[in-house]
GROMACS .gro file of C-alpha atoms in nm:
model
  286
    1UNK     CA    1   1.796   1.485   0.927
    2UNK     CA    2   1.731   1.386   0.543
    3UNK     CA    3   1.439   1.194   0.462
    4UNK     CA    4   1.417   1.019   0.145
    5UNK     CA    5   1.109   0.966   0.033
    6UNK     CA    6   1.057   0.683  -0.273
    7UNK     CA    7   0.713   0.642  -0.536
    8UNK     CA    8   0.715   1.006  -0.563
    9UNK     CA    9   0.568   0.991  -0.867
   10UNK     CA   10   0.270   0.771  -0.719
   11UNK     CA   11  -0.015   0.873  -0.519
   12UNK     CA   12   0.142   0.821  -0.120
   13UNK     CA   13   0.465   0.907  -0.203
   14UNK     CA   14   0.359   1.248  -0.379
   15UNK     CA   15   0.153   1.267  -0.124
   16UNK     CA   16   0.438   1.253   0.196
   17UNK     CA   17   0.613   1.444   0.025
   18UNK     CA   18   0.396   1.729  -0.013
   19UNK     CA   19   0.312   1.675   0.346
   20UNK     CA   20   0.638   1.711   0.475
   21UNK     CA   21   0.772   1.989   0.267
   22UNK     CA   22   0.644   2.267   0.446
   23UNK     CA   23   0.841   2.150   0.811
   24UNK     CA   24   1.154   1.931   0.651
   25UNK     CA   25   1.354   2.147   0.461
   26UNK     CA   26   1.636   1.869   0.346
   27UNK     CA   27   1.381   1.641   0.128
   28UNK     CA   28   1.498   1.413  -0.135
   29UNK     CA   29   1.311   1.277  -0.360
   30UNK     CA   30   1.395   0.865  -0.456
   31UNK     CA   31   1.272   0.779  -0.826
   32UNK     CA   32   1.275   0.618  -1.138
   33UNK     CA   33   1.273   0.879  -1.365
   34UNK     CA   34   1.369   1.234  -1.236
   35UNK     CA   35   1.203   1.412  -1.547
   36UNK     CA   36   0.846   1.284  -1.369
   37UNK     CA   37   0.903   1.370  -1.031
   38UNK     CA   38   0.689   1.637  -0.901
   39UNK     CA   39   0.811   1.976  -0.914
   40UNK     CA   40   0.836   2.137  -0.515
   41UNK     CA   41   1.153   2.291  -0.318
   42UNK     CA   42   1.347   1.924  -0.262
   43UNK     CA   43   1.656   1.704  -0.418
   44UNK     CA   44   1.586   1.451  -0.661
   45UNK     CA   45   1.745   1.152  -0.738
   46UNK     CA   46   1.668   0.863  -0.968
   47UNK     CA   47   1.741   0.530  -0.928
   48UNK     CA   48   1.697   0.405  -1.287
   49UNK     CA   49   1.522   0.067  -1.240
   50UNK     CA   50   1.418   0.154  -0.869
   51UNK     CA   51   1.366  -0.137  -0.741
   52UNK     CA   52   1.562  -0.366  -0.945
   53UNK     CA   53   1.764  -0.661  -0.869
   54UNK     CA   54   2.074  -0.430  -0.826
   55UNK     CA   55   2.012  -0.167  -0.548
   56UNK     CA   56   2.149   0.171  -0.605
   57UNK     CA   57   2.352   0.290  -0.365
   58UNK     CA   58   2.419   0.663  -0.468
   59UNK     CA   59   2.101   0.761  -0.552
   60UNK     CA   60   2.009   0.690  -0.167
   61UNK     CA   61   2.374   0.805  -0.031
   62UNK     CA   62   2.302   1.118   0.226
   63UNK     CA   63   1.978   0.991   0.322
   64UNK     CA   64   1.891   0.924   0.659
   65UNK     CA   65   1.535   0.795   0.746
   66UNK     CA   66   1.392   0.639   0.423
   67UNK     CA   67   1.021   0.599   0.286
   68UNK     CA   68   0.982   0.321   0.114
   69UNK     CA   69   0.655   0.288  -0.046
   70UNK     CA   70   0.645  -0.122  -0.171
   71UNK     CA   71   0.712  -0.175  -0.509
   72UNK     CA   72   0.430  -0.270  -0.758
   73UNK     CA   73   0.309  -0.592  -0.763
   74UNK     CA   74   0.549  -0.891  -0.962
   75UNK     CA   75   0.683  -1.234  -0.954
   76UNK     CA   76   1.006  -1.084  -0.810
   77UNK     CA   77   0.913  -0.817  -0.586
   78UNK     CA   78   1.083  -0.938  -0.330
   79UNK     CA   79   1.404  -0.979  -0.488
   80UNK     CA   80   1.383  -0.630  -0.591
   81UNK     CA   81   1.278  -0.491  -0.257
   82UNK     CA   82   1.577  -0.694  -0.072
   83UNK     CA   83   1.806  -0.552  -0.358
   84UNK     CA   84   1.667  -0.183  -0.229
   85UNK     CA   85   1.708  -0.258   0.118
   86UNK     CA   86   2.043  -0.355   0.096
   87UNK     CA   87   2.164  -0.059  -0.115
   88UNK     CA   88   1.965   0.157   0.161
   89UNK     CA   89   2.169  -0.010   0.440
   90UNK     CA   90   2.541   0.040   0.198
   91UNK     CA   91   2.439   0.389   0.178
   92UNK     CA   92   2.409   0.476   0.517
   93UNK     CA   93   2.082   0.484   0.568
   94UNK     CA   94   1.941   0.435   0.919
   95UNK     CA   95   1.581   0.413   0.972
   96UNK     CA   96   1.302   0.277   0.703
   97UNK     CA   97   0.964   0.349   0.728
   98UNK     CA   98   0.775   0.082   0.534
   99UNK     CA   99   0.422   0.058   0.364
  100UNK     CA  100   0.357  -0.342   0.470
  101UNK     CA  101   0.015  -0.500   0.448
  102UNK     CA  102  -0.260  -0.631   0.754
  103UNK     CA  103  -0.168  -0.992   0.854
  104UNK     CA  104   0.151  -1.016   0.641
  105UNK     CA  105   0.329  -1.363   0.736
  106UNK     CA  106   0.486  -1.667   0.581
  107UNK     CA  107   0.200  -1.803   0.474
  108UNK     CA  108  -0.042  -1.543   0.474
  109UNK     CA  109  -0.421  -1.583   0.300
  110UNK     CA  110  -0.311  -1.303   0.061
  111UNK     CA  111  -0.031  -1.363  -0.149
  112UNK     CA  112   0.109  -1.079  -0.160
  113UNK     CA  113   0.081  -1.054   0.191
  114UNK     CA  114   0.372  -1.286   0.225
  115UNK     CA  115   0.585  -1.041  -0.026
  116UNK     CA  116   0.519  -0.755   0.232
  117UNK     CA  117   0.658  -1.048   0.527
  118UNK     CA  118   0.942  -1.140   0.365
  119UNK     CA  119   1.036  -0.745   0.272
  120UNK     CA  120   1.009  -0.680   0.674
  121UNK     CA  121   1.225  -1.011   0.759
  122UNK     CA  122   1.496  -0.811   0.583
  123UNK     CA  123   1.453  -0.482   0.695
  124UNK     CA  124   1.470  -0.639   1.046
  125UNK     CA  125   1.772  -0.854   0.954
  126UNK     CA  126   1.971  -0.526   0.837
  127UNK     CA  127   2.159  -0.277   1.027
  128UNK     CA  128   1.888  -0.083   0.995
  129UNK     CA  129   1.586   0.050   1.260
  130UNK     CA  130   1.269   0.046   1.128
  131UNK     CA  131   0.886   0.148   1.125
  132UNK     CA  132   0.622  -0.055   1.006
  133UNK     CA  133   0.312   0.050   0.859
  134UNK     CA  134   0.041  -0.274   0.778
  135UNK     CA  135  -0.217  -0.120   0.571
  136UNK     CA  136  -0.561  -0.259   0.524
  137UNK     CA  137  -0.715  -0.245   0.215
  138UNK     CA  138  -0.703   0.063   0.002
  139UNK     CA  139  -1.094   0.182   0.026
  140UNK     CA  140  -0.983   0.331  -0.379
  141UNK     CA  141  -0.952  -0.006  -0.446
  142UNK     CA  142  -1.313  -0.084  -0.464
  143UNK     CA  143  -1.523   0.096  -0.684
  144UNK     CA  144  -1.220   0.011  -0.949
  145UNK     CA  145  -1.324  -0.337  -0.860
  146UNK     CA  146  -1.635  -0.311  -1.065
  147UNK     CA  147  -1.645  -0.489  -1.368
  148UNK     CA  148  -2.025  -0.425  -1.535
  149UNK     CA  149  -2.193  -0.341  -1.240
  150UNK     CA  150  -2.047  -0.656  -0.992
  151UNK     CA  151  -1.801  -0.676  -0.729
  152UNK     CA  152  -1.741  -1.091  -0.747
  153UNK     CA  153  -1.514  -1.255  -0.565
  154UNK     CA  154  -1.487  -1.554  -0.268
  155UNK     CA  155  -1.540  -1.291   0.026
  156UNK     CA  156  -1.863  -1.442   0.155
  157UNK     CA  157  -1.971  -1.264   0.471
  158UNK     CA  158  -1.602  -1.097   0.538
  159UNK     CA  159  -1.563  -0.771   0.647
  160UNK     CA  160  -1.265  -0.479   0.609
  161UNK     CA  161  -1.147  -0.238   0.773
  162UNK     CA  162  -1.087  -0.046   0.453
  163UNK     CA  163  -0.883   0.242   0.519
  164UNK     CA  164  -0.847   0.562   0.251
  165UNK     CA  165  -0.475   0.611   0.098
  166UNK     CA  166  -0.499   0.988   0.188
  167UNK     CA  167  -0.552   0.885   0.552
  168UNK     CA  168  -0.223   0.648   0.481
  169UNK     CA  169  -0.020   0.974   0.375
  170UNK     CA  170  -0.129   1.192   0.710
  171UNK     CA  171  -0.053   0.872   0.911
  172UNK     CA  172   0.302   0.857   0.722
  173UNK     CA  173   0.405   1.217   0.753
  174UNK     CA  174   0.304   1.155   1.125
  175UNK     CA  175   0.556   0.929   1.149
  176UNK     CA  176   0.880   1.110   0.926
  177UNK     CA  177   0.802   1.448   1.173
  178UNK     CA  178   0.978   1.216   1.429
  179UNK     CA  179   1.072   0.877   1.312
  180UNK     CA  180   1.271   0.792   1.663
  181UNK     CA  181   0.972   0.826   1.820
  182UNK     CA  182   0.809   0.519   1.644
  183UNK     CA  183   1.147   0.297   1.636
  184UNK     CA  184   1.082  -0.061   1.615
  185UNK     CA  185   0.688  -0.011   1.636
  186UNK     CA  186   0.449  -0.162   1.353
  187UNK     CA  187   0.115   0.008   1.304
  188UNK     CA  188  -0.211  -0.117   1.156
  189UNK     CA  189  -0.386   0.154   0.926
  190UNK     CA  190  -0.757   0.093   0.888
  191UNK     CA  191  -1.066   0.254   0.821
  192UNK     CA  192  -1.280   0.344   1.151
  193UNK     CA  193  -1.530   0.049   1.067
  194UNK     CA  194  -1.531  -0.252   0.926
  195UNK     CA  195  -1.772  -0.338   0.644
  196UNK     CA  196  -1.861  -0.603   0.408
  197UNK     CA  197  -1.847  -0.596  -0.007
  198UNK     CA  198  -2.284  -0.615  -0.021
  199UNK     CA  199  -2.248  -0.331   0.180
  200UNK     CA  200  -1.960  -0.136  -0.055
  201UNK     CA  201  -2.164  -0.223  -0.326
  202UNK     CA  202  -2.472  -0.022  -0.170
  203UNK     CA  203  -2.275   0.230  -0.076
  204UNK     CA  204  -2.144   0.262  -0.446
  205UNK     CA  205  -2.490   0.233  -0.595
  206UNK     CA  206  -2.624   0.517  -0.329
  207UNK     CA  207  -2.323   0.750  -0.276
  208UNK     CA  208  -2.186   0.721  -0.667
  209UNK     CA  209  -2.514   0.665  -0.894
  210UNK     CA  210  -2.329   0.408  -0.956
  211UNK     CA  211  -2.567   0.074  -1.007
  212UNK     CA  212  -2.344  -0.207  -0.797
  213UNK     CA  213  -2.383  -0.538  -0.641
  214UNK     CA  214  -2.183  -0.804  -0.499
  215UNK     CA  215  -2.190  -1.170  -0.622
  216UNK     CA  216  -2.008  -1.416  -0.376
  217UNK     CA  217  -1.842  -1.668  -0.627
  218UNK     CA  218  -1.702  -2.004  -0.548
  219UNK     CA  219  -1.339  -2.034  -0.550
  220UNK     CA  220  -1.374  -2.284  -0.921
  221UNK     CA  221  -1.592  -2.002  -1.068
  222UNK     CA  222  -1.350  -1.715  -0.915
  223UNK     CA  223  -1.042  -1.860  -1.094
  224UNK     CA  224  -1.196  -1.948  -1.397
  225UNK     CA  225  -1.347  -1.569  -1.449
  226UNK     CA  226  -1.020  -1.436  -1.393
  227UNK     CA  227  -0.832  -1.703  -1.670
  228UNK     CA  228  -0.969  -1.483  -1.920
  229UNK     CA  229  -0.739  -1.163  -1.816
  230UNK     CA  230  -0.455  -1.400  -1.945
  231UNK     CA  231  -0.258  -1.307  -1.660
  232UNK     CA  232   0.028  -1.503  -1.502
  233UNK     CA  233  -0.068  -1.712  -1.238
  234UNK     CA  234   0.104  -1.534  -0.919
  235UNK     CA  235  -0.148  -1.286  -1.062
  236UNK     CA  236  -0.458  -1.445  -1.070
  237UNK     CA  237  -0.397  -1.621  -0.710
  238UNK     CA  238  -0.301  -1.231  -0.600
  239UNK     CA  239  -0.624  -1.176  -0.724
  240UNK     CA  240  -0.841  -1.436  -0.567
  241UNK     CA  241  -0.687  -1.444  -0.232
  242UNK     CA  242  -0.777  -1.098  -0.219
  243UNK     CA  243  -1.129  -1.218  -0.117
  244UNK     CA  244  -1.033  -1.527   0.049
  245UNK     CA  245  -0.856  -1.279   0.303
  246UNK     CA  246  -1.129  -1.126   0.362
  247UNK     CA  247  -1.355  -1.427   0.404
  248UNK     CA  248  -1.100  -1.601   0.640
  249UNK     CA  249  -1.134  -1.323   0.900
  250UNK     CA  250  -0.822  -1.119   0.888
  251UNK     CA  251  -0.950  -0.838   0.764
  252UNK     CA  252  -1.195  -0.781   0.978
  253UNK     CA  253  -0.978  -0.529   1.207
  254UNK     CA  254  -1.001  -0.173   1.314
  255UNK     CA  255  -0.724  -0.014   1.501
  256UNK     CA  256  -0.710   0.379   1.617
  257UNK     CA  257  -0.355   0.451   1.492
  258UNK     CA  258  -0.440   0.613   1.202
  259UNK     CA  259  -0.581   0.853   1.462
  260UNK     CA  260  -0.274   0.829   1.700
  261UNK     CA  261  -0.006   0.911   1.368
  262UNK     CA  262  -0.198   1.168   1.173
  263UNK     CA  263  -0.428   1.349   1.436
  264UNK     CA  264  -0.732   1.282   1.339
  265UNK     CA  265  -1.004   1.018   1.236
  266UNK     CA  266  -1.009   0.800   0.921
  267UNK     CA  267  -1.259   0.870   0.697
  268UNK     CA  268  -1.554   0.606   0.636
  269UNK     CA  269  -1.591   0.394   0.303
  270UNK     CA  270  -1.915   0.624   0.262
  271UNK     CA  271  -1.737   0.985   0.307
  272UNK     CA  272  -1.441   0.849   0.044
  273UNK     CA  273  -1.726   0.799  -0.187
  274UNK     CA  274  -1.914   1.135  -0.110
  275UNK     CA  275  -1.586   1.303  -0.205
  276UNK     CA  276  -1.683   1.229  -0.588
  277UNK     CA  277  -1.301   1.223  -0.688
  278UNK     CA  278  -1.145   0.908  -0.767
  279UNK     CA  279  -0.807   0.867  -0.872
  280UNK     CA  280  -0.772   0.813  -1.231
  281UNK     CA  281  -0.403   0.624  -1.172
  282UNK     CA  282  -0.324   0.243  -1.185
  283UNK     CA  283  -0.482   0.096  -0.823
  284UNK     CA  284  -0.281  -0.237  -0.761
  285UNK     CA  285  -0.429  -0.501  -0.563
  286UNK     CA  286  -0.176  -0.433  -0.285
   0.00000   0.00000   0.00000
C-alpha cells in the first residue's frame, strides 16, 4: 500500500509523515515545491501549483490511500480542492483521508466551514472511499490571536473544544496504519474539555507570562476592527464567524476519538501552553 501524504512542508503533514515513516516503507511525499520537502527515507513528488484549478494527475499516479491536508484559506479553495480530488480519483487513487472542520455544512456559522462541506460532497461523489477527520479549533490558534494583549471577537459565553494540531497528527497516523479500518467513518478531533476565550486568556496570562484578556465585541465593532487589515471580504467574514461559531453553540463539543485513533488522551489548552513552544509558522484561521 502507498500512502501519499500532501502539506508536507506544513506542520500536520510533516508531521504524518514523520509518524508513519518508521512502519510504511512506500511513502510519497505530495508537494509544491520538492526542493522544501523535508528530507527522510520517502518519494517526492511536486505538484507545481498543488492545489490549483488543474489537478495533477502524475504527481499522485501510484498512490493509493491519500492525505489530504485542506488547502490554505482563499476565495477559490474549493475549486482548487475539487480540481485535486479529481486528479486523485484519474490517478487511481482509492481512499482519501481528509482534514475537514467541526459542524461543516451548507450553511455553516463558519465560513469556511462550508469550504470544508463542499470539499467532502466531492470526495463522496467520486469513485473514491473516504475518511473524514472534522477538527475543532487548532488550540495554536489562540495565543496568535492576541493582538496587544486582547483576544476580541463576537464569542460571548461560547465554549471549544480546542484540540492541539500534534494530537491531530497521532490521530491521523492512527488512521493511515489501517485506513480500511475507518472506511466511510468521519471523526470529530477535539480537545478533552471545552473552554471559553476569558478562560484562554487566563490561561495565557498564567501559563505564558503573557498579560491577556478577552473583550466580547459586537458584531458592528468586530467588522469594523478588522476593515483596517484591508483584507478581502471572504476574509474578514472568515474572520468574524470564527467567533460567531463559537457563540452559536457548535463548538462546544468534546468527543473521545482523538483517544480511539492515536492511543492516548488529548492534551488540555493549559498543558499546550505549559509546553512553552509555539510554532513560529503561518496559523490560518482554519
Amino acid at each position: 500500500m502507498r500512502i501519499g501524504v500532501t502539506g508536507a512542508t506544513g506542520f500536520i503533514g510533516r508531521g504524518v509523515a514523520r509518524g508513519l515513516a518508521a512502519k510504511h516503507k512506500d511513502l510519497r511525499l505530495i508537494v509544491r515545491d520538492a526542493r522544501k520537502a523535508p528530507a527522510g527515507n520517502w518519494g517526492v513528488r511536486s505538484t507545481g501549483g498543488y492545489f490549483d484549478k488543474i489537478g495533477n494527475v502524475s504527481a499522485l499516479r501510484g498512490v493509493d490511500v491519500l492525505f489530504m491536508v485542506s488547502a490554505a484559506e482563499s476565495a477559490d479553495r474549493v475549486t482548487h480542492q475539487k480540481a485535486f480530488i479529481e486528479a486523485a480519483e484519474k490517478a487511481g487513487v482509492k481512499h482519501i483521508v481528509y482534514t475537514s472542520f467541526i459542524g461543516a455544512a451548507p450553511d455553516a456559522t463558519f465560513t469556511l466551514a462550508r469550504d470544508h462541506w463542499a470539499t467532502e460532497e466531492a470526495i463522496r461523489c467520486s469513485g473514491m472511499t473516504h475518511t473524514f477527520l472534522r477538527n475543532s479549533f487548532y488550540m495554536d490558534f489562540f495565543p496568535k490571536a492576541v493582538v496587544d494583549g486582547v483576544i476580541a471577537g463576537p464569542a460571548g459565553k461560547g465554549r471549544i473544544g480546542a484540540v492541539a494540531r500534534a494530537d491531530v497528527v497521532d490521530a491521523v497516523v492512527g488512521v493511515l496504519d489501517d485506513p480500511d479500518a475507518h472506511t466511510g467513518k468521519t471523526y470529530e478531533l477535539t480537545g478533552p474539555e471545552t473552554i471559553d476565550l476569558e478562560q484562554i486568556a487566563a490561561i495565557i496570562t498564567e501559563l505564558a507570562n503573557r498579560p491577556t484578556s478577552y473583550v466580547n465585541q459586537d458584531l458592528a465593532e468586530a467588522y469594523e476592527t478588522r476593515h483596517k487589515y484591508n483584507v478581502p471580504e471572504w476574509q474578514i467574514e472568515a474572520w468574524v464567524s470564527t467567533y460567531t461559531a463559537i457563540a452559536s453553540g457548535v463548538m462546544d463539543v468534546v468527543t473521545g476519538d482523538v483517544r480511539t485513533l492515536s492511543g492516548h488522551d488529548p492534551m488540555s489548552f493549559a498543558e499546550f501552553i505549559a509546553l512553552d513552544n509555539p510554532s513560529t509558522e503561518h496559523m490560518p484561521v482554519y
